[in-house]
Short mmCIF file of C-alpha atoms and ligand atoms in Angstrom, two decimals:
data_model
loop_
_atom_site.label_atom_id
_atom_site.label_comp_id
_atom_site.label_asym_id
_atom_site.label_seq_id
_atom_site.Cartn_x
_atom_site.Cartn_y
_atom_site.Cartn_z
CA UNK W 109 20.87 2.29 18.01
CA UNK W 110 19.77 4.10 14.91
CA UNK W 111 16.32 2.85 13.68
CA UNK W 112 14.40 3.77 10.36
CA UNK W 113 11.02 3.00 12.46
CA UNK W 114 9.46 6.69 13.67
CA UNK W 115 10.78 8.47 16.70
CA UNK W 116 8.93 9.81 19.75
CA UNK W 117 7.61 12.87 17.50
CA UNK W 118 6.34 11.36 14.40
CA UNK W 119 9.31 11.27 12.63
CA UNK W 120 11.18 9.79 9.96
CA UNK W 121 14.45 11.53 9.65
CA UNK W 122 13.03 14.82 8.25
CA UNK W 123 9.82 13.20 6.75
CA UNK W 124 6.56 12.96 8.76
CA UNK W 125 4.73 14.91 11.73
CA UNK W 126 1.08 15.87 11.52
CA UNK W 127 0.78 19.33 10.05
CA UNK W 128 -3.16 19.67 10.15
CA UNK W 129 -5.55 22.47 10.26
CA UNK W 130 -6.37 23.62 13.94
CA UNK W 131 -9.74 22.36 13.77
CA UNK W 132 -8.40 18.57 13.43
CA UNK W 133 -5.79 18.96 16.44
CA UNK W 134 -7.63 17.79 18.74
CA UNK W 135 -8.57 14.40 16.69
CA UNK W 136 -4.78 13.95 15.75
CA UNK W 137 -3.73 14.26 19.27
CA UNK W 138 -6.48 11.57 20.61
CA UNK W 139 -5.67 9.20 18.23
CA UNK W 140 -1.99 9.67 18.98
CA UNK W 141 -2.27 9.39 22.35
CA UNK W 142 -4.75 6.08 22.13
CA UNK W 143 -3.34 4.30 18.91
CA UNK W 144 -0.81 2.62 20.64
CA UNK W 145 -1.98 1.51 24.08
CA UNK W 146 -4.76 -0.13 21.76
CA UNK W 147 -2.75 -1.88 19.44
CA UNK W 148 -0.56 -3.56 22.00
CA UNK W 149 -3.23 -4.31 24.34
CA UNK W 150 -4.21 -8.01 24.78
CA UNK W 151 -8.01 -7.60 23.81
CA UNK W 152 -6.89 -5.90 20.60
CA UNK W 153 -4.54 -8.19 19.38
CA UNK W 154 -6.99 -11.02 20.20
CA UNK W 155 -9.58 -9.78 18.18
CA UNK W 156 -7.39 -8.60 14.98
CA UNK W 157 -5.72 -12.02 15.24
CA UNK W 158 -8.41 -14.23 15.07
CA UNK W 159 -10.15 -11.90 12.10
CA UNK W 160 -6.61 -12.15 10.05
CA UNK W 161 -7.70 -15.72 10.28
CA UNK W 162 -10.58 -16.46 9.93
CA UNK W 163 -11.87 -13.36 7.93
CA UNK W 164 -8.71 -12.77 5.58
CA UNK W 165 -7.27 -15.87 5.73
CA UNK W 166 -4.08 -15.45 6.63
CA UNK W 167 -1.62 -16.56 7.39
CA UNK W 168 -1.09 -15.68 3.50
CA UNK W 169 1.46 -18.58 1.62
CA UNK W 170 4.92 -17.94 1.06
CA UNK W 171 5.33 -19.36 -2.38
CA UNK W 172 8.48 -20.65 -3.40
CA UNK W 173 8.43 -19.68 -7.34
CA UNK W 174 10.46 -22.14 -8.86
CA UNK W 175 9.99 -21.60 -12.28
CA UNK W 176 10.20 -17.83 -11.38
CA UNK W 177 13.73 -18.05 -9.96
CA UNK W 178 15.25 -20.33 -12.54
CA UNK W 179 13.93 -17.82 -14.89
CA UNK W 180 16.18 -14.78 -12.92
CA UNK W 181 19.12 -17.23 -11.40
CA UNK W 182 18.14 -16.98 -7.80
CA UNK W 183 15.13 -17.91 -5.33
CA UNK W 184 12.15 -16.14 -5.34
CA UNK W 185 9.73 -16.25 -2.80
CA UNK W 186 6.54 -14.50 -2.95
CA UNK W 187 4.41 -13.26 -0.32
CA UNK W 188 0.85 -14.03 -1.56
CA UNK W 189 -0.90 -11.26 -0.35
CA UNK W 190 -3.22 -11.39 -3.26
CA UNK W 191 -4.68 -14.16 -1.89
CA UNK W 192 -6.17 -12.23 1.12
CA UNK W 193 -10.15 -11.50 1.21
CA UNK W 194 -10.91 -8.81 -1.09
CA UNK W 195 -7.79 -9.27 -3.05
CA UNK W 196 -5.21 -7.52 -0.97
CA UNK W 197 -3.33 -6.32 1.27
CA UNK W 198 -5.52 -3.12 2.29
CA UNK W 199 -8.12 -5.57 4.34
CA UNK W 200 -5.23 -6.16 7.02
CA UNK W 201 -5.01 -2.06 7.48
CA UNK W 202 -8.97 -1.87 7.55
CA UNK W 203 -9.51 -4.46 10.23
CA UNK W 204 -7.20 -3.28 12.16
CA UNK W 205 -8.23 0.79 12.38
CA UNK W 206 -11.92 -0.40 12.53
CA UNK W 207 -11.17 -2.64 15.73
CA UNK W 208 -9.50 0.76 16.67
CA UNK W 209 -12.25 3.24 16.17
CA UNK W 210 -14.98 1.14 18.02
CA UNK W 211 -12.79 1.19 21.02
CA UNK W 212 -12.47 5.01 20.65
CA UNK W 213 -16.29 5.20 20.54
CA UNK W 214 -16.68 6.58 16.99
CA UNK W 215 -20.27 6.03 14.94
CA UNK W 216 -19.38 7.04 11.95
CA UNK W 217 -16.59 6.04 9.30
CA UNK W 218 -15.29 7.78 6.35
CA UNK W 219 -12.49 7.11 3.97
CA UNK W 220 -10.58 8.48 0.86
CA UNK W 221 -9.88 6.22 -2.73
CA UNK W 222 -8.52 6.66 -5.42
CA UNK W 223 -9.23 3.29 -7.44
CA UNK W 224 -12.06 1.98 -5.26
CA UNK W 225 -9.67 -1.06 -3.58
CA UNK W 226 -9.22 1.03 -0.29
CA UNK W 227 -13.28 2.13 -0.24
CA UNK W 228 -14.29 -1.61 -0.79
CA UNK W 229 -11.85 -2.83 2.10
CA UNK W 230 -13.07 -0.17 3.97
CA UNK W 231 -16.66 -0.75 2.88
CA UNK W 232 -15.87 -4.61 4.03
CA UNK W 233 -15.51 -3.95 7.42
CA UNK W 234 -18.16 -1.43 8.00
CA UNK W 235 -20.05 -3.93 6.83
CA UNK W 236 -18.95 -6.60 9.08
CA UNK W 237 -18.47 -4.31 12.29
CA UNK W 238 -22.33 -2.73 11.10
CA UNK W 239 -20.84 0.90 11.13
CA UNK W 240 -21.92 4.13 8.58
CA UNK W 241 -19.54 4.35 5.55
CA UNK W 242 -19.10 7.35 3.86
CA UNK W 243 -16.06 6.60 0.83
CA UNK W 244 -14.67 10.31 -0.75
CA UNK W 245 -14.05 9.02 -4.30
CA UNK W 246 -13.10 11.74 -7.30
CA UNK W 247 -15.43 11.80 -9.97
CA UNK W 248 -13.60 10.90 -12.45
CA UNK W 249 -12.33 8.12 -10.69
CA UNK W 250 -16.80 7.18 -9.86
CA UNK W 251 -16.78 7.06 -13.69
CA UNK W 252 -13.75 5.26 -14.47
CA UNK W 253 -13.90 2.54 -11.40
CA UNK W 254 -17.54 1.31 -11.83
CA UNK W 255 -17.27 -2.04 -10.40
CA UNK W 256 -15.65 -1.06 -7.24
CA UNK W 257 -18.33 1.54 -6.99
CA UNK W 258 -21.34 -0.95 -7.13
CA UNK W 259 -19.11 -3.08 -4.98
CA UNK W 260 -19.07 -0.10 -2.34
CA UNK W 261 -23.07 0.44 -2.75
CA UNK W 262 -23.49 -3.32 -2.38
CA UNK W 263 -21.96 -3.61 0.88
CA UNK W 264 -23.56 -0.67 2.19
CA UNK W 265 -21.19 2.68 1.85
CA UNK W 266 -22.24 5.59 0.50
CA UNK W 267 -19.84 7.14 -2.28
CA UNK W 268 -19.46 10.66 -2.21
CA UNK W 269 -18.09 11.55 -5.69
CA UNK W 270 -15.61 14.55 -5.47
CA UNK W 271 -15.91 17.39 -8.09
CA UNK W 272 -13.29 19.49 -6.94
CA UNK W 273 -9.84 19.77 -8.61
CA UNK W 274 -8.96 16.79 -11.17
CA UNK W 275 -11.49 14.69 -9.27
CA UNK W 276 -9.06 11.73 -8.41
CA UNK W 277 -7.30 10.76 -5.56
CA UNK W 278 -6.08 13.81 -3.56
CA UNK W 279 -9.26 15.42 -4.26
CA UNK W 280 -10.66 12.80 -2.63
CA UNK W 281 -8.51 13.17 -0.06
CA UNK W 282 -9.06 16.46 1.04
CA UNK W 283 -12.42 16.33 0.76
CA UNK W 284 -12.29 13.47 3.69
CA UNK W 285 -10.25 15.94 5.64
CA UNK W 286 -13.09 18.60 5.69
CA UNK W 287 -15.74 16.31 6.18
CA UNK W 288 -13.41 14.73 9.74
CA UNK W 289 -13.13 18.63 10.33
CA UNK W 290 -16.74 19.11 10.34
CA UNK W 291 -17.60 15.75 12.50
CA UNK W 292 -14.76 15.16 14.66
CA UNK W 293 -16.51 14.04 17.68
CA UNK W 294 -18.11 10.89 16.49
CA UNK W 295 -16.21 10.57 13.05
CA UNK W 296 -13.53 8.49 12.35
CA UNK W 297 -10.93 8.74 9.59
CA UNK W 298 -9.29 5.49 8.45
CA UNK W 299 -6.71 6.36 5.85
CA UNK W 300 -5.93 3.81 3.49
CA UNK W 301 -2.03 3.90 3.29
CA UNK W 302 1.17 4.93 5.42
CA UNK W 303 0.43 8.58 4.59
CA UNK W 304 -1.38 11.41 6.32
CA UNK W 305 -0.35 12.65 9.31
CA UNK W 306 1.35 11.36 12.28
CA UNK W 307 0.17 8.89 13.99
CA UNK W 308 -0.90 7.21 10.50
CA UNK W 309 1.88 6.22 8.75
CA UNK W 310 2.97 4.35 12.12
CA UNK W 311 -0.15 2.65 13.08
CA UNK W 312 -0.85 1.53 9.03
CA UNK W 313 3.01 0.46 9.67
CA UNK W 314 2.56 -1.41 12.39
CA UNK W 315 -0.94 -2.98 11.05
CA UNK W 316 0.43 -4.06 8.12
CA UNK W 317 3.64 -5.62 9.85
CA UNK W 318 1.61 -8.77 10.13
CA UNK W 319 3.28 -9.68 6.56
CA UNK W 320 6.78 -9.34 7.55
CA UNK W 321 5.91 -11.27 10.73
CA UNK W 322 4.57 -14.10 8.72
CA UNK W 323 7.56 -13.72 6.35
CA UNK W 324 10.18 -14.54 9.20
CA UNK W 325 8.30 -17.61 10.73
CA UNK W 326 8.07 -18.87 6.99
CA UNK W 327 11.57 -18.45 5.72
CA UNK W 328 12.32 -20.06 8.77
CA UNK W 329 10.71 -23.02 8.24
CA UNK W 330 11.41 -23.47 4.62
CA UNK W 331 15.06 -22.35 4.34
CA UNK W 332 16.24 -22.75 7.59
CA UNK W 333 16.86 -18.84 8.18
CA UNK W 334 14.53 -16.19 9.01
CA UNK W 335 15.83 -13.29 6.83
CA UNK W 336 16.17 -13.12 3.15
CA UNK W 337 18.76 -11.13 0.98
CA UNK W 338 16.00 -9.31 -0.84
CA UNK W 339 12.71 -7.97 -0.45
CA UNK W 340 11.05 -6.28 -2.86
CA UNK W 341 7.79 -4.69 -2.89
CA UNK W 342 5.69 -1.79 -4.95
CA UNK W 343 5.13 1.60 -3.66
CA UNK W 344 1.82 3.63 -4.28
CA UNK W 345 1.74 5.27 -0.43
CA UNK W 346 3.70 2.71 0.75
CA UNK W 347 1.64 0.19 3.00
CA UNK W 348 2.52 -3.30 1.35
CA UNK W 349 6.46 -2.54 1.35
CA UNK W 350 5.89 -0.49 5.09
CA UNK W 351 4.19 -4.24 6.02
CA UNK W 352 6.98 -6.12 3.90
CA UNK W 353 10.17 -4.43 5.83
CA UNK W 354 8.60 -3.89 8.86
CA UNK W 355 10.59 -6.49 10.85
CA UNK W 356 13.68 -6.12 8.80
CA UNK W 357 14.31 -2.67 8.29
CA UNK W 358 17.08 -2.09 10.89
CA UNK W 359 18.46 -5.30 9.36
CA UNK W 360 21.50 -4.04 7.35
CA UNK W 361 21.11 -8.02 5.70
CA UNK W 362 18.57 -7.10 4.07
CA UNK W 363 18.68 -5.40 1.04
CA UNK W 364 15.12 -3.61 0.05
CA UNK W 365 13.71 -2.56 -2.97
CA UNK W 366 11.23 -0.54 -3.55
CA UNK W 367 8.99 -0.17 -7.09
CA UNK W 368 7.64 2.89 -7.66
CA UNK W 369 5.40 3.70 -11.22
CA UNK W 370 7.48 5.21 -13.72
CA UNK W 371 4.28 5.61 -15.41
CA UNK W 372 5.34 6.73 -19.66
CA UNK W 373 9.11 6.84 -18.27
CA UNK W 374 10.10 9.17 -15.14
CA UNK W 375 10.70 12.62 -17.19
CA UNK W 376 7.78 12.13 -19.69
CA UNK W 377 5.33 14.24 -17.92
CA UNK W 378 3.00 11.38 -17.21
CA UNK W 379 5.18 9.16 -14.15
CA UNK W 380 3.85 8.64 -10.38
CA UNK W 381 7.78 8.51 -9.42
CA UNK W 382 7.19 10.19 -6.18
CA UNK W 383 10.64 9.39 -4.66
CA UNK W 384 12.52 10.11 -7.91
CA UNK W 385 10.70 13.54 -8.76
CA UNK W 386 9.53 14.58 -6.05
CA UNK W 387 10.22 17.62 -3.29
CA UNK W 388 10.19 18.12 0.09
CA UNK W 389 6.40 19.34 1.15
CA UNK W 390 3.27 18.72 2.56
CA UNK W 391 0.80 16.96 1.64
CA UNK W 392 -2.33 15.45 3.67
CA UNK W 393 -0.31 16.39 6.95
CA UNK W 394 2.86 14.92 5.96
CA UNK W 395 6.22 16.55 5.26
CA UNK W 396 7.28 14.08 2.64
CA UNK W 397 8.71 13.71 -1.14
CA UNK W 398 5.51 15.53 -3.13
CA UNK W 399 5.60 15.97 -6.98
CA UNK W 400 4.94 19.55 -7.29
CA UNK W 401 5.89 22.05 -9.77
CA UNK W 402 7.74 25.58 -9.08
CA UNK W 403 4.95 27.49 -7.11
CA UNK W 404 4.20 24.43 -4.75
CA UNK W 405 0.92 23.03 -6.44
CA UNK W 406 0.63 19.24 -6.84
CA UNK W 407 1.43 17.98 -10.14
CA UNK W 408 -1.29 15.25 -11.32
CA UNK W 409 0.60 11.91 -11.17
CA UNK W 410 -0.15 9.24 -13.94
CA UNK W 411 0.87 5.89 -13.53
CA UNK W 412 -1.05 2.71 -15.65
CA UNK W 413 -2.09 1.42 -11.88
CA UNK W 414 -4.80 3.70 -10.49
CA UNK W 415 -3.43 2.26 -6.79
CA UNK W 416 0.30 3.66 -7.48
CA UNK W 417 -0.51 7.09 -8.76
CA UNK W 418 -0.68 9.21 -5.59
CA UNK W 419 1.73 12.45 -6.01
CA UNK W 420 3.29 11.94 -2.18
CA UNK W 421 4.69 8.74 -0.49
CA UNK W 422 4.73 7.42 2.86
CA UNK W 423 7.20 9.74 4.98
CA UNK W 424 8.92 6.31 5.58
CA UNK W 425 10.20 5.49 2.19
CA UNK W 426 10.86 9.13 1.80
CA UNK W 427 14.05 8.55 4.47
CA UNK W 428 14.28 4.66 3.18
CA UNK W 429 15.48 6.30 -0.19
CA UNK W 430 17.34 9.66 1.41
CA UNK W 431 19.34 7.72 3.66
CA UNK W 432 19.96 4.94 0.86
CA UNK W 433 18.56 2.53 3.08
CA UNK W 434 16.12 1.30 0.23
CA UNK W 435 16.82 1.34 -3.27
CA UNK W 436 14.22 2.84 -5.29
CA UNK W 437 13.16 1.24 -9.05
CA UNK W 438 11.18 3.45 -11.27
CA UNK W 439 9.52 0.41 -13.38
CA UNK W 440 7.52 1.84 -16.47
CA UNK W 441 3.98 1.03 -17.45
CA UNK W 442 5.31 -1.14 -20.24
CA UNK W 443 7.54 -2.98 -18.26
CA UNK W 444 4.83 -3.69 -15.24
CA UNK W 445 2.71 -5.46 -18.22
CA UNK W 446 5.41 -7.47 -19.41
CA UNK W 447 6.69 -8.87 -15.89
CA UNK W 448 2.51 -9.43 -15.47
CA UNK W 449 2.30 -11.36 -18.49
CA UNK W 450 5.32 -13.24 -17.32
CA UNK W 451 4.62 -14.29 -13.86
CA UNK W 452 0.82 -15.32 -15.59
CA UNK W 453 2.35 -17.70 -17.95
CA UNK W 454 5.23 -19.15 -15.69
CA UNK W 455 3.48 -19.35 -12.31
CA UNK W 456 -0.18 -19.22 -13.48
CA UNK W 457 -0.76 -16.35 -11.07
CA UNK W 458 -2.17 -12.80 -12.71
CA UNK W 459 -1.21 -9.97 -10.24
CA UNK W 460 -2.86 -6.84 -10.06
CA UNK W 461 -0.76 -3.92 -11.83
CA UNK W 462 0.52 -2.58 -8.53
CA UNK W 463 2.17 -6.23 -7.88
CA UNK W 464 3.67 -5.71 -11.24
CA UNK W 465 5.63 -3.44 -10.69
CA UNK W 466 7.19 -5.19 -7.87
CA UNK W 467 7.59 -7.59 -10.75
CA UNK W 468 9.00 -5.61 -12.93
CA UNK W 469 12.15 -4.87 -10.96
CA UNK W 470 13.60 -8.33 -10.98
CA UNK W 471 15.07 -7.61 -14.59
CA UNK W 472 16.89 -4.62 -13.06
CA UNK W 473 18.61 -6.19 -10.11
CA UNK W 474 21.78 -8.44 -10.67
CA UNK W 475 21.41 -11.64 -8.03
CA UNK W 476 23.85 -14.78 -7.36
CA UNK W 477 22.56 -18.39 -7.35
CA UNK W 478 22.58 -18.34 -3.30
CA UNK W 479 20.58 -15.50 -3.08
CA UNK W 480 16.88 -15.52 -1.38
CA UNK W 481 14.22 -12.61 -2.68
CA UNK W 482 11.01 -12.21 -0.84
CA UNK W 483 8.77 -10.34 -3.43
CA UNK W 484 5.40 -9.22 -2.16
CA UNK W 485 2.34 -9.93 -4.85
CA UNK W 486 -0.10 -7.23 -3.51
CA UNK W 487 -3.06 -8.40 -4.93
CA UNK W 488 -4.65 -10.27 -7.45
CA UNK W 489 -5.48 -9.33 -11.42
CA UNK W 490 -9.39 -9.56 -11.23
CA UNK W 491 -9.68 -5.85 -10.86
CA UNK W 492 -7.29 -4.99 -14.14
CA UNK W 493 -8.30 -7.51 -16.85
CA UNK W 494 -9.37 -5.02 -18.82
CA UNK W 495 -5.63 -3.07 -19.11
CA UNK W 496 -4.93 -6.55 -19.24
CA UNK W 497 -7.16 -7.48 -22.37
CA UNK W 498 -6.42 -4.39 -24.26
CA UNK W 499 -2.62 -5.48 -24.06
CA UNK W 500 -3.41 -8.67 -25.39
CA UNK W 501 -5.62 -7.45 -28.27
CA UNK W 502 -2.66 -4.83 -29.14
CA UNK W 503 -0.29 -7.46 -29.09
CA UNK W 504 -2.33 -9.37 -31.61
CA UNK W 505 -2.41 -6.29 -33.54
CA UNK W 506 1.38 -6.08 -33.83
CA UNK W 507 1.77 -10.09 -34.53
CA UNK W 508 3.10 -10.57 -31.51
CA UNK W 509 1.12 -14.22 -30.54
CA UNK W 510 2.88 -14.84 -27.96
CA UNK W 511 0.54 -12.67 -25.70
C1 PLP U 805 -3.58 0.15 -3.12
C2 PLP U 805 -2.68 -0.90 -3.64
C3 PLP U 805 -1.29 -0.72 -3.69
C4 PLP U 805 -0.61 0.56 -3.30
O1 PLP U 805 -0.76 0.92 -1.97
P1 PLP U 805 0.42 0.81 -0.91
O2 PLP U 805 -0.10 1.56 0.26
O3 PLP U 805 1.63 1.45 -1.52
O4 PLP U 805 0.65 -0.62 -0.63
C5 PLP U 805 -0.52 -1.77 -4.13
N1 PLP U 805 -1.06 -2.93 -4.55
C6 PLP U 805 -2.40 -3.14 -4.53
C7 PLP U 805 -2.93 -4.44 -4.99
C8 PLP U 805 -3.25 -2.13 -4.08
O5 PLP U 805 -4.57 -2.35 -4.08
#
């Protein structure tokens, strides 16, 4: 049967693998060959289990939005996701890779971010598991991301700040890659999205299939079947939507949308539309769709949300959107605010700008009365009140009250 999950060699179609410097081999190859006999393994699944719920909190609601779905003529569920500790979704990757690296023996953890959401959930569990933290964060993004980077400090982590290249995310990112290179024996590398090489983009996968699990037993029990027509979710490197699909994505049924950040508009020069611009490459050990301009180099991705601007996407989505399995919305910066503002005032829920563009696709898609949507809210607002703010004080500006 033909599946969209990754075959035997870490691939997705022609998207994936684990193209890595020599010097890392060896660590890709022991985590391939432990990652799953660990995940499936009773103790394992014990331990992340009962930390999903008691720790996180999950099982996360499935909200039936009923002011939401009158407002777009169909039902809309949402997967509250934002409801998680620390705010999202990233916590259930976190857990789950830190459970993993204790088993493998490793001392010492480091991590890449871009915004400071994936170095705080990462910082959480070191934390809680009493393990070094080391977070690779641009320097531009240490400056612009203050309050995650106190948040980091507080619970422990140390924040390397990045000075190479534009300072953000991918800086960040390969500056975690030399430091694994230079510590591989006791070091281990937990990667905040389904990116990076092989086995990564499986094992976040699989980690953050917890959602879609929940999402089955749920529809189940509140509309009688345990598939929806829809689901929709936002994609930065792809974890939420990976987690979202997971159990549906050989499930023709199922339609699935994916968001991506159209950023100023997708051919303004300043878009994170991976999937729409991009090229085959490779970036962080993953053949994948990378935005990249004649001569190969990475083109700097801009997108309102700091957590959607990465200039690859998970090699998963890359097929998803080649193979028309998934159909891919570029929703505008503009747009994400408005369906923000809108789920705030109808629902009384303010999701974070990633979640907004998830959002923001509802406008775009036609549905009938009968049909069910399962949208996935990321994570919560806290973290972009001030975006938020400033859109409210502009609004003012222009007379527009409303807002
Ligand atoms: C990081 C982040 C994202 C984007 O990451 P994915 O791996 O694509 O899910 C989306 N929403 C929130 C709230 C985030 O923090």
């Amino acid at each position: 049967m033909k599946t969209y999950l990754v075959n035997e060699d870490g691939f997705y179609g022609e998207f994936g693998g684990a193209f890595v410097p020599e010097i890392l081999h060896k660590c890709v190859e022991e985590l391939k060959d432990t990652y799953l006999e660990v995940l499936q393994s009773e103790d394992f699944k014990q331990e992340f289990n009962s930390l999903l719920r008691d720790y996180v909190g999950r099982p996360s609601p499935l909200y039936l939005a009923k002011r939401l779905s009158a407002q777009y003529g169909c039902k809309i569920y949402l997967k509250r996701e934002d409801l998680n500790h620390t705010g999202a979704h990233k916590i259930n990757n976190t857990i789950g890779q830190i459970l993993l690296a204790r088993r493998m023996g490793k001392k010492r953890i480091i991590a890449e971010t871009g915004a400071g959401q994936h170095g705080v959930a990462t910082a959480t569990v070191c934390a809680l598991m009493n393990m070094e933290c080391v977070v690779y964060m641009g320097k531009t993004d240490v400056e612009r991301q203050h309050a995650n980077v106190q948040k980091m400090r507080m619970l422990g982590a140390t924040v390397s700040p990045v000075t190479s290249g534009n300072m953000t995310l991918k800086d960040a990112t390969n500056e975690a890659i030399r430091d694994w290179c230079c510590h591989p024996a006791d070091t281990y590398y937990i990667i905040g999205s389904t990116v990076g090489p092989h086995p990564y983009p499986d094992m976040v996968a699989r980690l953050q299939s917890v959602i879609s699990e929940e999402i089955k037993k749920q529809l189940l029990d509140q509309e009688g079947r345990d598939y929806p027509d829809y689901l929709i979710a936002c994609v930065g490197g792809g974890s939420n939507a990976a987690g979202t699909i997971y159990h549906y994505i050989d499930d023709e049924r199922v339609k699935i949308v994916l968001a991506e950040a159209g950023g100023k508009g997708v051919n303004s020069g300043f878009s994170a539309a991976t999937i729409q611009l991009g090229k085959m490459g490779i970036i962080h050990g993953a053949c994948t769709l990378v935005m990249q301009d004649e001569d190969g180099q990475i083109v700097e991705p801009y997108s309102i949300s700091a957590g959607l601007d990465y200039p690859g996407i998970g090699p998963i989505h890359a097929n998803l959107a080649t193979e028309h399995r998934a159909t891919v919305l570029a929703i505008n910066d503009d747009e994400a605010l408005k369906a923000a503002f809108e789920l705030t005032r109808i629902e009384g829920i303010i999701p974070a700008l990633e979640s907004a563009h998830a959002l923001g696709a509802l406008s775009k898609l036609k549905f009938k009365p009968e049909d069910v949507i399962v949208l996935t809210v990321s994570g919560r607002g806290d973290k972009d009140m001030d975006t938020y703010i400033h859109e409210m004080e502009k609004n003012k500006e222009d007379g527009n009250e409303k807002l």
